[in-house]
Coordinates of C-alpha atoms in Angstrom, one line a residue:
X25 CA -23.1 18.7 -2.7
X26 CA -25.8 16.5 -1.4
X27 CA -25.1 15.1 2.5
X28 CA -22.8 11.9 1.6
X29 CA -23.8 8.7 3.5
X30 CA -23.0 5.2 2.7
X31 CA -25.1 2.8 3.0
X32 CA -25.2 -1.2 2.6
X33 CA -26.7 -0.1 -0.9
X34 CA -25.1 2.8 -1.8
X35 CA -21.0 3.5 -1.2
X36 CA -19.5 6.8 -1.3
X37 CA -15.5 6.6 -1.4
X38 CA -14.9 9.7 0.5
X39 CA -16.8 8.8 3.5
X40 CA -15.6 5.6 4.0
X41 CA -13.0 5.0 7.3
X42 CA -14.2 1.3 8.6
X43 CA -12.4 -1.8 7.5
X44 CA -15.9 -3.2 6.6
X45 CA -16.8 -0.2 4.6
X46 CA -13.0 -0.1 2.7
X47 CA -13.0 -3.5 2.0
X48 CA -16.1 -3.5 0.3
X49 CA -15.0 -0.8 -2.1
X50 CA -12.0 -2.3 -3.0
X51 CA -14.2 -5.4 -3.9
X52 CA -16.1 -3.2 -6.1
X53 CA -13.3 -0.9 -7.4
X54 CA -11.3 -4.5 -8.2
X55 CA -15.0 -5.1 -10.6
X56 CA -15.0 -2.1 -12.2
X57 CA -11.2 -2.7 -13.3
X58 CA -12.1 -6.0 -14.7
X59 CA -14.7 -4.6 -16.6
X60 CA -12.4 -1.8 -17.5
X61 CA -9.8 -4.8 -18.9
X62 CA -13.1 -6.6 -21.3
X63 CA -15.0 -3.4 -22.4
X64 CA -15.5 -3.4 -26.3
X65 CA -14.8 -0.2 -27.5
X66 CA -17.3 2.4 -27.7
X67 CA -20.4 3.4 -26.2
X68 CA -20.9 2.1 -22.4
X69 CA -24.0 1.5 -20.3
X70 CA -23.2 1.0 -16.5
X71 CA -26.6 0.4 -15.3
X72 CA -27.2 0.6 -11.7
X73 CA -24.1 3.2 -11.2
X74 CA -24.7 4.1 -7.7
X75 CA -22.7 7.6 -6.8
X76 CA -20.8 7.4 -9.7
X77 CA -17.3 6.6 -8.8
X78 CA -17.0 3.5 -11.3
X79 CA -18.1 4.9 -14.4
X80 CA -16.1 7.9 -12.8
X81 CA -12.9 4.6 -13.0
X82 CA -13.5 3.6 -16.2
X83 CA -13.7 7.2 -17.9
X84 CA -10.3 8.0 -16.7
X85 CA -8.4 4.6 -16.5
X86 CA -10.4 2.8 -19.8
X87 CA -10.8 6.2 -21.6
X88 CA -9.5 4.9 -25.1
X89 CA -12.0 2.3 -25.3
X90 CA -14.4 4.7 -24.6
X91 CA -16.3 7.4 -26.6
X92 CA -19.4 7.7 -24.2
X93 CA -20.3 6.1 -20.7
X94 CA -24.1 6.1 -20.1
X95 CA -24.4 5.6 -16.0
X96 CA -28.1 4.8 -14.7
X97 CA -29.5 5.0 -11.2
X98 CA -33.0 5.2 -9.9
X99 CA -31.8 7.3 -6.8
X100 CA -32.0 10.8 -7.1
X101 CA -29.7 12.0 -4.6
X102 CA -27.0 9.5 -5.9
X103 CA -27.4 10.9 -9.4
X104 CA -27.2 14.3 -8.2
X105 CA -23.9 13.3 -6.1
X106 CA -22.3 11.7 -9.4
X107 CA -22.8 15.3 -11.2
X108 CA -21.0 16.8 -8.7
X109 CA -18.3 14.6 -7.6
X110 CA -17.4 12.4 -10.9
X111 CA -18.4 14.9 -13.7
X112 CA -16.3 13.8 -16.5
X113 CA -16.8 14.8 -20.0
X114 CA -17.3 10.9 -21.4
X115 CA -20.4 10.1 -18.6
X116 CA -23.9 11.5 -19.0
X117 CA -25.8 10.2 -16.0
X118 CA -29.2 9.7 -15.9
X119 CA -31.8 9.2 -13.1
X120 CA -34.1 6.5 -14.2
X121 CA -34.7 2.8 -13.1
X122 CA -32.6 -0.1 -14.5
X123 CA -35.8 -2.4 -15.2
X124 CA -37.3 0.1 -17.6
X125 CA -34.0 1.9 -19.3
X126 CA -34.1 2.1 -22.6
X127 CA -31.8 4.0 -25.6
X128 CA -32.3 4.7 -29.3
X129 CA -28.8 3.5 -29.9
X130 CA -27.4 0.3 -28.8
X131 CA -24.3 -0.1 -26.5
X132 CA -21.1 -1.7 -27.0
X133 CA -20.5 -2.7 -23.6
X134 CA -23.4 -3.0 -20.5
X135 CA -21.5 -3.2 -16.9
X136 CA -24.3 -3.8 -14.7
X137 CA -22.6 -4.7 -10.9
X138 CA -24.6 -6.0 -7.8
X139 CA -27.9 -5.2 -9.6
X140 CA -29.6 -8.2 -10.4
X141 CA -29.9 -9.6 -6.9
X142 CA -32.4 -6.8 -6.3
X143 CA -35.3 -6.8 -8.8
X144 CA -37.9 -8.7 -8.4
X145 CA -37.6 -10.1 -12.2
X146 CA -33.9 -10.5 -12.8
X147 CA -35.0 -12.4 -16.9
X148 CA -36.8 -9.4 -17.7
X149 CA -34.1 -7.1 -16.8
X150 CA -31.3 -9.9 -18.7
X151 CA -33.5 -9.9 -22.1
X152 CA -33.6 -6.1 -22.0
X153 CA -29.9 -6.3 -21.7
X154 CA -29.5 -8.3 -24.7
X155 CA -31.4 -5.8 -26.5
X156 CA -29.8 -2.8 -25.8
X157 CA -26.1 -4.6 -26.7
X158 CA -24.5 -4.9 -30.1
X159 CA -24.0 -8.1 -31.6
X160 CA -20.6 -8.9 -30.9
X161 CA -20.6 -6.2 -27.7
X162 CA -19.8 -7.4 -24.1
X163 CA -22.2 -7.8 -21.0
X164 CA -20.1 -7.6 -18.1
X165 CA -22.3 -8.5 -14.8
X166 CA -22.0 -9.3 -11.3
X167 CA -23.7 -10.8 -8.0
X168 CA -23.4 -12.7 -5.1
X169 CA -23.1 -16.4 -5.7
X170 CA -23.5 -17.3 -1.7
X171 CA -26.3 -16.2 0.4
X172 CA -27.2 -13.0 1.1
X173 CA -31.5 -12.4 1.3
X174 CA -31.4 -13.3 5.0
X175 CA -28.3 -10.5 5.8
X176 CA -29.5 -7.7 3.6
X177 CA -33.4 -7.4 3.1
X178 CA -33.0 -5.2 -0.1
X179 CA -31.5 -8.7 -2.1
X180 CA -34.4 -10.0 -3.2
X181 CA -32.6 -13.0 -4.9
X182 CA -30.1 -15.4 -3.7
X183 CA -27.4 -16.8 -6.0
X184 CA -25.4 -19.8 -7.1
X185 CA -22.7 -20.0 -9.5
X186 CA -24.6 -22.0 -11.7
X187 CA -28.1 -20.2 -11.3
X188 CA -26.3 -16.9 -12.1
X189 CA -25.1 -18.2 -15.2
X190 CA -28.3 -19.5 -16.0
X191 CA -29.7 -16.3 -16.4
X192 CA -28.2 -16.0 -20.0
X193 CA -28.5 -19.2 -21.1
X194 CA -31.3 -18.4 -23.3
X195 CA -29.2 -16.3 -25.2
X196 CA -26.3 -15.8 -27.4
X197 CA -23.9 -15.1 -25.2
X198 CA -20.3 -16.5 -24.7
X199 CA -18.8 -16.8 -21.6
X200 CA -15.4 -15.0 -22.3
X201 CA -14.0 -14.5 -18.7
X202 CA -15.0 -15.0 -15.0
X203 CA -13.8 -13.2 -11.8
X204 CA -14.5 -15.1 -8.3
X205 CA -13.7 -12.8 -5.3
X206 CA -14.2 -14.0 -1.4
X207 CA -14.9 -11.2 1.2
X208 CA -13.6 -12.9 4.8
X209 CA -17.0 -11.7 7.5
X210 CA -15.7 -11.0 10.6
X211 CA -17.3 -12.1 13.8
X212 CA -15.8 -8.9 15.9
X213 CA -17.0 -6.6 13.0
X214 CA -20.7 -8.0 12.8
X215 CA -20.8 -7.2 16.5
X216 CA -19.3 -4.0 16.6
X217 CA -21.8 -2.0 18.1
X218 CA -20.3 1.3 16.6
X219 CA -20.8 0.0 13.1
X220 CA -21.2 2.7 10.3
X221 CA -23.4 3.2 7.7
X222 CA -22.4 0.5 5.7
X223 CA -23.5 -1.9 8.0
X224 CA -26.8 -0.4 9.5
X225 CA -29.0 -2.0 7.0
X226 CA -28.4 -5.4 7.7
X227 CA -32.1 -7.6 8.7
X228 CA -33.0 -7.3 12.2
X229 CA -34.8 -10.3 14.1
X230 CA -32.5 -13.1 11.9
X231 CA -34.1 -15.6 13.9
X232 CA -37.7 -14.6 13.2
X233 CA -36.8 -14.4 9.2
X234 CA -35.4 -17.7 9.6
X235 CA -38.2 -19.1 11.0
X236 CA -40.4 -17.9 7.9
X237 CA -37.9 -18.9 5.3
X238 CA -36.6 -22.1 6.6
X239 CA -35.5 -22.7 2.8
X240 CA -33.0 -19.4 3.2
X241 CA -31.7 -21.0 6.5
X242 CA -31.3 -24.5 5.2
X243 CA -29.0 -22.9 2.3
X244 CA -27.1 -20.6 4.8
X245 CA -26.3 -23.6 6.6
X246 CA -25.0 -25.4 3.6
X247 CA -23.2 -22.3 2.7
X248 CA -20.8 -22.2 6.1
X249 CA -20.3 -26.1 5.8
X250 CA -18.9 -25.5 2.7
X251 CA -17.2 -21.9 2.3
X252 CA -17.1 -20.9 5.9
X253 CA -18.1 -17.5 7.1
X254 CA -17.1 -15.8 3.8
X255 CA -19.6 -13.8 1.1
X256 CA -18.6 -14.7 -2.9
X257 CA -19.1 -13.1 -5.5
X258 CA -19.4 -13.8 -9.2
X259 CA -18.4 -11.5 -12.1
X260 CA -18.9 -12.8 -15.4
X261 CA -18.3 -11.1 -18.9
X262 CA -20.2 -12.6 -21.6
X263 CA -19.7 -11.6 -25.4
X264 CA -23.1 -11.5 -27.6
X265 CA -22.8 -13.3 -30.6
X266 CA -25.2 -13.4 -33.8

């Protein structure tokens, strides 16, 4: 088994022991079961899959509403820990990278879960979505709808609720459902100096970015005036008519 280490970008369940770390899965593991509840039955695409553990979720909670789980990650080491740790019979993962993934057969549900806040073309990636779904299948996707480019350099996008759903305006979707979840930051855990992992990633020199992207700092303002110190997060599922 490969050496397991979480990261702000990658969470492995059995190493987590922090309150930051735990509470972040459960944010994720509370996604996955909401996508679990909307999936059309049939083939799956969970796109982005990290380690595993979520398609791992839905092939054993969700299983009658599933005959195949395709889970897609451009890591390598990720991939080879979902083959080792969350082999199930339903999920063929696949090392390759979301933006380009392609299939010969359509899906009937696409989970695709703190993705789109990372590539540098988030329409591109949405169209190719459309096209890899059955009409009538479900897109289930997520991201942050507060800011989050100036805390973790590896979101290349920052997200409202209404910009989010704007990405799939363009297209035949229907908004079916929406889940809104708050993580609570706290001060004393920020400044923890014997953080894990999880938390190692996050931008150093703030004040420099800041300076550079007075735009990101005017919005970050605007976001504690208004929500406090808290990240949201927006998960909408989204039905693709004709």
């Amino acid at each position: 088994m490969m050496e397991a280490n979480s990261t702000m970008e990658r969470i492995i369940p059995d190493e987590l022991n922090d309150s930051f770390g735990l509470a972040s899965l459960q944010l994720h593991l509370e996604r996955y079961r909401f996508a679990g509840k909307h999936i059309s039955p049939g083939r799956v695409l969970d796109i982005a899959c990290g380690t595993g553990y979520g398609s791992y979720l839905l092939a054993t909670e969700y299983q009658n509403s599933i005959s195949e789980i395709v889970a897609v990650d451009i890591s390598i080491e990720s991939i080879a820990y979902a083959h080792q740790r969350y082999a199930h019979p339903k999920i063929k993962f696949i090392v390759h990278d979301a933006q380009s993934f392609s299939d010969e057969d359509k899906f009937d549900s696409i989970i695709t879960l703190e993705t789109i806040e990372h590539l540098q073309n988030p329409s591109s990636f949405v169209s190719r979505l459309y096209n890899m779904l059955n009409v009538g299948g479900v897109l289930i996707a997520s991201a942050p709808v507060t800011p989050s480019t100036d805390i973790n350099p590896y979101h290349l996008n920052d997200f409202t609720q209404n910009s989010f759903r704007d990405l799939f305006t363009p297209y035949s979707f229907i908004e079916k459902s929406v889940l809104q979840q708050v993580q609570k930051i706290s001060i004393k855990d920020m400044m923890n100096r014997k953080r894990t992992n999880r938390t190692e990633g996050v931008r150093k020199n703030l004040s420099a970015y800041y300076f550079s992207h007075p735009a990101i700092l005017f919005a970050r303002a605007k976001s504690l005036i208004i929500d406090g110190l808290v990240n949201k997060y927006m998960v909408l599922v989204l039905n693709k008519g004709s």
